[in-house]
GROMACS .gro file of C-alpha atoms in nm:
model
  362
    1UNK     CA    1   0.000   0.000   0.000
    2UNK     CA    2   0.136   0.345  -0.099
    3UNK     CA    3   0.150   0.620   0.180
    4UNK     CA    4  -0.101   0.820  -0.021
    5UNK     CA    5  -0.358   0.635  -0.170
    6UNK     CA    6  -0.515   0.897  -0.404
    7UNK     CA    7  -0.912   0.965  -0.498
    8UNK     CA    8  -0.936   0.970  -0.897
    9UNK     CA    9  -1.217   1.108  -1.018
   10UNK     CA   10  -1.160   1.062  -1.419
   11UNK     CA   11  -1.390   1.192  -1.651
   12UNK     CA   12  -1.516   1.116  -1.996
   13UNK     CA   13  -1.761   1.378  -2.097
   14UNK     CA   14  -2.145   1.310  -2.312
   15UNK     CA   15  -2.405   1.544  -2.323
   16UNK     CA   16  -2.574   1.811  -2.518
   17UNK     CA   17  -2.521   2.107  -2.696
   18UNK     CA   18  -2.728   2.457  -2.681
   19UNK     CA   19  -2.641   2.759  -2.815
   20UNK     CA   20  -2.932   3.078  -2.823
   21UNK     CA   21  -2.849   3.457  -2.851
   22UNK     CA   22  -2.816   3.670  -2.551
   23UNK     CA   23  -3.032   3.953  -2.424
   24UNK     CA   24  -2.903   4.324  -2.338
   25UNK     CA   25  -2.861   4.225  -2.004
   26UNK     CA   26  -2.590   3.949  -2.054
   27UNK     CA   27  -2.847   3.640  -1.994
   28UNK     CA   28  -2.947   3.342  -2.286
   29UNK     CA   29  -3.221   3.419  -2.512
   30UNK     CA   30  -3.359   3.103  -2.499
   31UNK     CA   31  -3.109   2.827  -2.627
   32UNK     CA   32  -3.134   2.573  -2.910
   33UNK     CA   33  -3.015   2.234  -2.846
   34UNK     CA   34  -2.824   2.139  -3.186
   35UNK     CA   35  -2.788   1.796  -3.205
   36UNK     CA   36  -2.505   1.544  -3.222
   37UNK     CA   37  -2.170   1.707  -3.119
   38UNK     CA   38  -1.861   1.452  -3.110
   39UNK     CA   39  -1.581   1.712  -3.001
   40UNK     CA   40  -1.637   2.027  -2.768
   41UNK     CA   41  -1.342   2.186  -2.636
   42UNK     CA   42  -1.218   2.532  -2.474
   43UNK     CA   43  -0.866   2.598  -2.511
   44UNK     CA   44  -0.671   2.880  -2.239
   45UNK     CA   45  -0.436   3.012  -2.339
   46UNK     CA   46  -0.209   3.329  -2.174
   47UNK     CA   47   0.100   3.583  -2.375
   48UNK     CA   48   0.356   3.665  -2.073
   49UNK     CA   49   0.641   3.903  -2.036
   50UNK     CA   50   0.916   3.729  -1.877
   51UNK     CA   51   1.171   3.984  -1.716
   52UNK     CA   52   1.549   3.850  -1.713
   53UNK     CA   53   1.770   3.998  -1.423
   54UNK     CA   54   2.093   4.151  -1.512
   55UNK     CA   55   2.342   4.157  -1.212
   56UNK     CA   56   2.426   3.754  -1.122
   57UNK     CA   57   2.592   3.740  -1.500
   58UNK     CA   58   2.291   3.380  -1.538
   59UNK     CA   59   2.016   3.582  -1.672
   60UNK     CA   60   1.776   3.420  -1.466
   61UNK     CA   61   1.415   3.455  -1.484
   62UNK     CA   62   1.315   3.707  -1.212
   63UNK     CA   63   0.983   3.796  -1.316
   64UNK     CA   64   0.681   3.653  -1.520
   65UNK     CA   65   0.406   3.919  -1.630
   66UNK     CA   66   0.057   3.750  -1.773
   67UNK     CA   67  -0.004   4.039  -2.038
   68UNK     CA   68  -0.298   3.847  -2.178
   69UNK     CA   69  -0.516   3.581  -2.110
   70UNK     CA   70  -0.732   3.423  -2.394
   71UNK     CA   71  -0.988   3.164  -2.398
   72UNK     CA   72  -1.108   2.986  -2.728
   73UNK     CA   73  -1.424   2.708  -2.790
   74UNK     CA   74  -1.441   2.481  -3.067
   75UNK     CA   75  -1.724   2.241  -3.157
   76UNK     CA   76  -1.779   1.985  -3.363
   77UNK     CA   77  -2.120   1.919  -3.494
   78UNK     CA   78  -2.243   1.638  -3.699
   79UNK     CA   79  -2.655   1.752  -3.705
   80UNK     CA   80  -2.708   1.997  -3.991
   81UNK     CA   81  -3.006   2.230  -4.011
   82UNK     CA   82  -3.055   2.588  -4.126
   83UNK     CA   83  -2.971   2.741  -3.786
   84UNK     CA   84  -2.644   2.564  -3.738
   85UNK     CA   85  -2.529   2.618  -4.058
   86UNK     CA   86  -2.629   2.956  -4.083
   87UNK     CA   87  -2.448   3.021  -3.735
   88UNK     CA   88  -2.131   2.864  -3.881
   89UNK     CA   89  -2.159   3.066  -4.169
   90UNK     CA   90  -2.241   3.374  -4.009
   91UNK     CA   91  -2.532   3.409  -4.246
   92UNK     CA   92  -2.947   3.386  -4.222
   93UNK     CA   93  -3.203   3.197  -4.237
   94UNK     CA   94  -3.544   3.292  -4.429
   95UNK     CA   95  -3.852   3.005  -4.471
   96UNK     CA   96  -3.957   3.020  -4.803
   97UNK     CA   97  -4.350   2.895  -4.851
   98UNK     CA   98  -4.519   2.704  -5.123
   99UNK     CA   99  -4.598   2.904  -5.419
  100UNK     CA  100  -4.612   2.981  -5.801
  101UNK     CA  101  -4.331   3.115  -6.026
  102UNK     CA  102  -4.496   3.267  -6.356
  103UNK     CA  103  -4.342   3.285  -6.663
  104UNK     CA  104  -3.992   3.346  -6.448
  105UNK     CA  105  -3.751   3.470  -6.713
  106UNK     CA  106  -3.462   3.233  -6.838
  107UNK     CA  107  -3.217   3.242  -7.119
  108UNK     CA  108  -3.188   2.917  -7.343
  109UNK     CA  109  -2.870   2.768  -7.378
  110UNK     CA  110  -2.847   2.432  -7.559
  111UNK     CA  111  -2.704   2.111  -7.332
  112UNK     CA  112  -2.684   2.314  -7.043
  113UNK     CA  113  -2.841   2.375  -6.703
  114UNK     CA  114  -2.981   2.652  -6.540
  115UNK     CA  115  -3.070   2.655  -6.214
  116UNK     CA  116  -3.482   2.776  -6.125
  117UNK     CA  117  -3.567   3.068  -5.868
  118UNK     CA  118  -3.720   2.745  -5.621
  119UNK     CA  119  -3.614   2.411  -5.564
  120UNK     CA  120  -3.898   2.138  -5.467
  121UNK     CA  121  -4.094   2.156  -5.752
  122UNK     CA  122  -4.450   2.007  -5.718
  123UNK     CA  123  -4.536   1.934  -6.025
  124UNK     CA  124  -4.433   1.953  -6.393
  125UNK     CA  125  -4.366   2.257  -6.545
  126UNK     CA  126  -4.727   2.365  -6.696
  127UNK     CA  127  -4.504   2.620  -6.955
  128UNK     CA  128  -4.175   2.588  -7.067
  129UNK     CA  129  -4.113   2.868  -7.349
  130UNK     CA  130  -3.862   2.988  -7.566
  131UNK     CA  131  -4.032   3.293  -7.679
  132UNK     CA  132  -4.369   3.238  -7.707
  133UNK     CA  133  -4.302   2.856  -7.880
  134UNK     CA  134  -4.406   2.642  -7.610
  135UNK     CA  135  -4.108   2.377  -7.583
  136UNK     CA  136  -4.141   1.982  -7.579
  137UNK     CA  137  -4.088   1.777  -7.189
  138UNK     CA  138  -3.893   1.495  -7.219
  139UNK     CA  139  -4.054   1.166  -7.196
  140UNK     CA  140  -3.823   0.889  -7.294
  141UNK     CA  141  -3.538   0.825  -7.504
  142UNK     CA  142  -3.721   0.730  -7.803
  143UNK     CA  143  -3.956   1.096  -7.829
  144UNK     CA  144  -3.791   1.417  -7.948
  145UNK     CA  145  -3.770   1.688  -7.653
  146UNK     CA  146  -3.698   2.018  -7.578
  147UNK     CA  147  -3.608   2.024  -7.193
  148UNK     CA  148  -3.533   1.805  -6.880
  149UNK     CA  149  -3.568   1.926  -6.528
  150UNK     CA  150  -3.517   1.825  -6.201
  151UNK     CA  151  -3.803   1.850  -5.983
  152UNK     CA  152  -3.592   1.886  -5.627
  153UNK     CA  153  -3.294   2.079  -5.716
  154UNK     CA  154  -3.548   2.307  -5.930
  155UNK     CA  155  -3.335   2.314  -6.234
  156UNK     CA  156  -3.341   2.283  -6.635
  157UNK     CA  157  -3.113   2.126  -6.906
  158UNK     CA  158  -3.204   2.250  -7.276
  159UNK     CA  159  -3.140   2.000  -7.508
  160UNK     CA  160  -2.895   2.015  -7.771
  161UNK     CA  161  -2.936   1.741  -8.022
  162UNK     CA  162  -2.628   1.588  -7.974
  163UNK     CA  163  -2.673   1.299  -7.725
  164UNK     CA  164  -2.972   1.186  -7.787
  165UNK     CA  165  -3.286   1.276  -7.971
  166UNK     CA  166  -3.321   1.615  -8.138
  167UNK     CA  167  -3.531   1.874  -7.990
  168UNK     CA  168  -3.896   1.844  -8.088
  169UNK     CA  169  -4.003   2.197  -8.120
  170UNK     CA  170  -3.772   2.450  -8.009
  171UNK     CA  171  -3.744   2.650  -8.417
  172UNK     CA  172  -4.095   2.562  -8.508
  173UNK     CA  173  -4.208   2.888  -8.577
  174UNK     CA  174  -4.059   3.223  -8.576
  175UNK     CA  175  -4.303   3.311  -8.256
  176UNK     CA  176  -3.956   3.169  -8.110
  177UNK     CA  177  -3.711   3.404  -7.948
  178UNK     CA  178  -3.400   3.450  -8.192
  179UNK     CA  179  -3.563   3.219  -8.468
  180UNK     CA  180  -3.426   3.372  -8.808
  181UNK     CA  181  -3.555   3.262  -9.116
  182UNK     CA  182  -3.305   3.106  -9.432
  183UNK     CA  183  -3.336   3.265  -9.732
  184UNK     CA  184  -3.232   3.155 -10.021
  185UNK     CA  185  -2.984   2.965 -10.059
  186UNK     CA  186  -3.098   2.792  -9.800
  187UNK     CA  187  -2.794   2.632  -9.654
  188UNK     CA  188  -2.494   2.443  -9.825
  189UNK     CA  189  -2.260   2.263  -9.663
  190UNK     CA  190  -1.859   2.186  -9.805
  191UNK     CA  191  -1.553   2.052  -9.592
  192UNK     CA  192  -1.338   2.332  -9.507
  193UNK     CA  193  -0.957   2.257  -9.360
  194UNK     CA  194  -1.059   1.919  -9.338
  195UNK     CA  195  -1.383   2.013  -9.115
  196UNK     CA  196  -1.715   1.978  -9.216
  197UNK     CA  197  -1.903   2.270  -9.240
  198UNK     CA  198  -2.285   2.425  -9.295
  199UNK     CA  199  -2.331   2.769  -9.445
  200UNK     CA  200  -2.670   2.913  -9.411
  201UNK     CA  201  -2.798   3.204  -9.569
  202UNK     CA  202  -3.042   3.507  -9.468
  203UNK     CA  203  -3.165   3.797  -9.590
  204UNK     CA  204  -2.986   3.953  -9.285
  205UNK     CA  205  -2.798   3.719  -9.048
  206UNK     CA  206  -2.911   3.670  -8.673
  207UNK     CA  207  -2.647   3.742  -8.391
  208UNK     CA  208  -2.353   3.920  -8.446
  209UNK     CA  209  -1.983   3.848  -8.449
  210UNK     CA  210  -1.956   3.830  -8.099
  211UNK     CA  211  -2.159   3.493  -8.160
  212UNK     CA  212  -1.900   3.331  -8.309
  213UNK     CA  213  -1.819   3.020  -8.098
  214UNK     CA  214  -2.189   2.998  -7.968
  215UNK     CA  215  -2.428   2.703  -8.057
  216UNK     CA  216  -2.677   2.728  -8.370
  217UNK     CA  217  -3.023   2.549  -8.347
  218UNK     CA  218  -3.132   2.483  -8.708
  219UNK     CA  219  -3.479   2.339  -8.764
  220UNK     CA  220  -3.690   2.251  -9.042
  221UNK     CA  221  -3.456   2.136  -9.368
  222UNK     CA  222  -3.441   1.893  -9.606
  223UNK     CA  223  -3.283   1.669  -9.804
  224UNK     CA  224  -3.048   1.313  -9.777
  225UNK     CA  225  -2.898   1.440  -9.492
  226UNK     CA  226  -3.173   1.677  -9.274
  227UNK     CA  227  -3.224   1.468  -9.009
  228UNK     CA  228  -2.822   1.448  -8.882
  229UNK     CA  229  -2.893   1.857  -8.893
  230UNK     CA  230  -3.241   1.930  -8.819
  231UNK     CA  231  -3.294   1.998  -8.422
  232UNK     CA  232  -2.926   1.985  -8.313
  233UNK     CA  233  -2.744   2.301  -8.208
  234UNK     CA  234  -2.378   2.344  -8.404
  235UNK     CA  235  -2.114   2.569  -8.300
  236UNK     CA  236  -2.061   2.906  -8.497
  237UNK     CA  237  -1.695   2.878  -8.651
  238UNK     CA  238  -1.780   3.237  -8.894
  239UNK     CA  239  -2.058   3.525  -8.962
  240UNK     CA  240  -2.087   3.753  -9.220
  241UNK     CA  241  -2.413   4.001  -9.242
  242UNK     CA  242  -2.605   3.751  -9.458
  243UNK     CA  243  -2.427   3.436  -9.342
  244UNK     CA  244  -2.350   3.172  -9.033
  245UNK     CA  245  -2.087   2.902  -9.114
  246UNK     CA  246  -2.147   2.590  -8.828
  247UNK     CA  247  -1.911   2.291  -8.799
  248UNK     CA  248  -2.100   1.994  -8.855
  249UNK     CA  249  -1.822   1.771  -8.801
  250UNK     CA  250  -2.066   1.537  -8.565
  251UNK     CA  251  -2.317   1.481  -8.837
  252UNK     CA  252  -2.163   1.310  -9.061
  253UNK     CA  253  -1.769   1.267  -8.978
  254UNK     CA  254  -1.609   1.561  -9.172
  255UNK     CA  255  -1.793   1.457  -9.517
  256UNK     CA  256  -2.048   1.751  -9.650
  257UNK     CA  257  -2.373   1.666  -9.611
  258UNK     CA  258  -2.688   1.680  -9.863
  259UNK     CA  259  -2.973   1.942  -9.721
  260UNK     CA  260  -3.175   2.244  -9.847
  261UNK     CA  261  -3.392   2.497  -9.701
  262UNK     CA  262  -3.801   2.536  -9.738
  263UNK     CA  263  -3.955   2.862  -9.633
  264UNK     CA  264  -4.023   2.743  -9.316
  265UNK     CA  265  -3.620   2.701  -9.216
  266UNK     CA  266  -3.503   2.857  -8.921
  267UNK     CA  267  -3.177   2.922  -8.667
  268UNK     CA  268  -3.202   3.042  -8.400
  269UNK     CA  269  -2.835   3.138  -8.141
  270UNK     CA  270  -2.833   3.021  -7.784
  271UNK     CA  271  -2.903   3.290  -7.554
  272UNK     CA  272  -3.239   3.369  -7.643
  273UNK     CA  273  -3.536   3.469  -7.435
  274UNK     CA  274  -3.746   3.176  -7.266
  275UNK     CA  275  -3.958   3.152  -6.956
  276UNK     CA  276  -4.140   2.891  -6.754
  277UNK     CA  277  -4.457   2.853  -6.486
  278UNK     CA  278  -4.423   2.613  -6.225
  279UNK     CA  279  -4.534   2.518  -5.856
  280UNK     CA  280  -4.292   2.465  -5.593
  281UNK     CA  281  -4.303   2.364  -5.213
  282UNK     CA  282  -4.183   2.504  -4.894
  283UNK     CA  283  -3.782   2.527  -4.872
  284UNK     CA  284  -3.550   2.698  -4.616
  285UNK     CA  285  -3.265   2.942  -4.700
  286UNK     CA  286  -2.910   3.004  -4.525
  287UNK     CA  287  -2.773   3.323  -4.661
  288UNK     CA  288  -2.396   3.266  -4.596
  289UNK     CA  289  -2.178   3.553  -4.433
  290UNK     CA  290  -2.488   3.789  -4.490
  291UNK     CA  291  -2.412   3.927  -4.117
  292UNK     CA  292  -2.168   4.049  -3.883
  293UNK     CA  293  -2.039   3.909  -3.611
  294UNK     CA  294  -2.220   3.823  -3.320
  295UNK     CA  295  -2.239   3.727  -2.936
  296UNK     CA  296  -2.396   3.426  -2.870
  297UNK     CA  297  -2.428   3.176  -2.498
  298UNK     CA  298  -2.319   2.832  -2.533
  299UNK     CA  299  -2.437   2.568  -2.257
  300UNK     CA  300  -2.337   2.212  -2.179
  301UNK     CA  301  -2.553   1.996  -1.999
  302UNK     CA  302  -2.330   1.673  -1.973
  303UNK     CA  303  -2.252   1.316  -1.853
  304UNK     CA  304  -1.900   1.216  -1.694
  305UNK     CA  305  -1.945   0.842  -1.801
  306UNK     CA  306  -1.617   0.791  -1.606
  307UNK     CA  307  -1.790   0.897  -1.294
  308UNK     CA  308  -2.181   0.703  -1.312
  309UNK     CA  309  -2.320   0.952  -1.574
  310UNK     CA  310  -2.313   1.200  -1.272
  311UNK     CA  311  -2.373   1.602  -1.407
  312UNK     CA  312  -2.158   1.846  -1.532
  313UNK     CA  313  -2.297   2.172  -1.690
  314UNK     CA  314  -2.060   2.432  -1.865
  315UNK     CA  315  -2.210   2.780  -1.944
  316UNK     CA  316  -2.033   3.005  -2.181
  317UNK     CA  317  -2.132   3.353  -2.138
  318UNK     CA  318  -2.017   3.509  -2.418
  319UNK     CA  319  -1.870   3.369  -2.715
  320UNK     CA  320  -1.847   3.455  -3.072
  321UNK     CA  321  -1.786   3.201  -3.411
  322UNK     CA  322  -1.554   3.241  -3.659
  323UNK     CA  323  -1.701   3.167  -4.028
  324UNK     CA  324  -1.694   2.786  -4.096
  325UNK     CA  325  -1.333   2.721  -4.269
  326UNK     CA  326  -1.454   2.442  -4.499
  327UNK     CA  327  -1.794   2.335  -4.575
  328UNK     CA  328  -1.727   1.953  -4.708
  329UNK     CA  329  -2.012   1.876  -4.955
  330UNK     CA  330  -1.861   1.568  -5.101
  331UNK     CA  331  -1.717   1.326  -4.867
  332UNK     CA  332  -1.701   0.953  -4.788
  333UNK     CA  333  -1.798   1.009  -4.438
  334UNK     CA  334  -2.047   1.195  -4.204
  335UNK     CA  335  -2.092   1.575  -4.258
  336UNK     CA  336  -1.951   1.774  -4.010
  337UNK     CA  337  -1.953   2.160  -3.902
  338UNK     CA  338  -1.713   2.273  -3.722
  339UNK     CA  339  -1.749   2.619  -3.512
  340UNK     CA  340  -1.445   2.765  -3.385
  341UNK     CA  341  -1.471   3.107  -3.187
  342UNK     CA  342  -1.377   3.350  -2.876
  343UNK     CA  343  -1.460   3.317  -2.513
  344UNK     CA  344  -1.510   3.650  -2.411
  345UNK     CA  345  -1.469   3.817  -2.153
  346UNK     CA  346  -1.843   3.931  -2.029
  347UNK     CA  347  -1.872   4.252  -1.780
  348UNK     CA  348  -2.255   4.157  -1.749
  349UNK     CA  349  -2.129   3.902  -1.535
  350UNK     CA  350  -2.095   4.022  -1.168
  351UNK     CA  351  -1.988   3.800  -1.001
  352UNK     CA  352  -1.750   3.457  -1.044
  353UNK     CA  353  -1.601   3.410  -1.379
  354UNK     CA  354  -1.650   3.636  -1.658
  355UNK     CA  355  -1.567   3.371  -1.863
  356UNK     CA  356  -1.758   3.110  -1.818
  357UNK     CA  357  -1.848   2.819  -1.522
  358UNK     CA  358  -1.861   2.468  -1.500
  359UNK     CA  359  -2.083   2.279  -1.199
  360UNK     CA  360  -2.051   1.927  -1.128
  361UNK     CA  361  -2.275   1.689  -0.937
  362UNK     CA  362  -2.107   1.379  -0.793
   0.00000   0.00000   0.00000
């Protein structure tokens, strides 16, 4: 037996997590437990001056001066919601209702995605426009189409002819935003510098030079060859006033192809004018660093499972978070947010610790 036989009280800490704003007067605003939290941690630390004396020729240390003492809290948090992410992100949180977007503006650009006003859409789009031609849904990979969307992100791809079906109706009619007609002649096509290429002709060209490298929808031609052309958009390679060149290279290999115009043939250059109507449900949005920086209380109400579950509560008076460092959207493993911030120092607090206290029941 030792002379001393020591009482150990270890400790291995459990509990939960609130954090709540704090009133004028320096007490919690109500506090929000928020959820799973597999680290929490507050770190002292303290600058000193250390004052060497100068007549015994060692140098020793004859002085130590704490010029600052500095607490910090980090907290690891595995449960994400709109508050806790808006609090790591120093940002805010709005609820957004059910409702009805009407003929919300969007610009058409072929095989690409553009993201919708609302996510959690409730139903299919009852309008998808590009002017005022309404615009094909896709159904299945055997019908021509117009559009995809996707119902929960709230977002729309415009189809571009070129992996998979051509689009069904975006040039029908000149009621479409951008559609030019061809005038004769129509279109010819010859193999320039070893790539294909499609010359169509107008009375006056659409677009202007800046086009050039843009996608062409062409619609409505004929011929051997129309339906490698018809309802797939082809990058602009050259313009002239009365002229587009495309590079039809995917059509046909670099070989011309055989197609001519009617009076109904139309282009039309991506970036036009489109809109769509659609219902969406309720959603919540965090508005990241959309705010300053703010005090908030943190509490701990805890388990030492070292010590029979018995009760330990921290309170943080006043502490303050740092914006989150890395938000990790893609990972093999659980989410996590991680707040990292300042204890402060709270002169609210009257009496004990102006830092914060811990209680412990055993």
């Amino acid at each position: 037996m030792a002379t001393w036989d020591p009482a150990n009280y270890y400790f291995s800490g459990q509990g939960t997590v609130l954090i709540g704003e704090r009133t004028a007067a320096g007490k919690p605003a109500g506090l929000v437990p928020v959820g799973n939290v597999s680290d929490l941690k507050i770190a002292i630390s303290t600058s000193l001056l250390e004052h060497k004396e100068s007549y015994t020729g060692s140098r020793g240390i004859d002085l130590r001066l704490t010029q600052e003492t500095k607490a910090t809290m980090s907290a690891t948090l595995e449960s994400f919601n709109a508050y806790k992410l808006a609090l790591a992100l120093r940002g805010d949180t709005s609820a957004r209702g059910a409702g009805t977007a009407t003929t919300e503006p969007l610009t058409v650009w072929y095989g690409k995605v553009l993201p919708l006003a609302y996510p959690n859409l409730t139903a299919a789009p009852s309008a998808v426009r590009q002017g005022t031609q309404a615009l094909v849904a896709y159904v299945n990979d055997s019908t021509a189409w117009d559009y995809k969307y996707n119902a929960a992100a709230g977002s729309i791809q415009f189809n571009d002819g070129q992996n998979g079906n051509a689009a069904a109706s975006a040039l029908a009619t000149t009621a479409n935003a951008g559609a030019t007609a061809l005038s004769t002649p129509f279109a010819s096509s010859a193999v320039s510098g070893g790539v294909a290429q499609l010359t169509l002709t107008f009375a006056t060209a659409p677009g202007s030079a800046a086009d050039i490298g843009k996608k062409c929808m062409v619609q409505v031609l004929t011929g051997t060859d129309a339906a490698l052309i018809n309802g797939r958009a082809w990058t602009i390679v050259a313009r002239t006033a009365t002229t587009l060149v495309l590079d039809i290279s995917g059509a046909k290999g670099n070989q011309a192809v055989t197609v001519t115009g009617a009076a109904s043939s139309f282009a039309a250059i991506e970036g036009g004018a489109g809109d769509i109507t659609y219902t969406y449900g309720a959603s919540t949005l965090v508005n990241a660093l959309s705010v300053g920086e703010q005090s908030r209380w943190l509490r701990f109400e805890g388990l030492n499972t070292a010590d029979s579950n018995n009760l330990v509560v921290v309170d943080i008076f006043k502490f303050t978070v740092d914006p989150l460092k890395e938000l990790a959207l893609i990972s093999e493993g659980l989410g996590q947010i991680v707040l990292e911030g300042n204890v402060l120092a709270d002169p609210l607090q009257t009496t004990g610790s102006k830092f914060f206290k811990m209680a412990q029941i055993r």
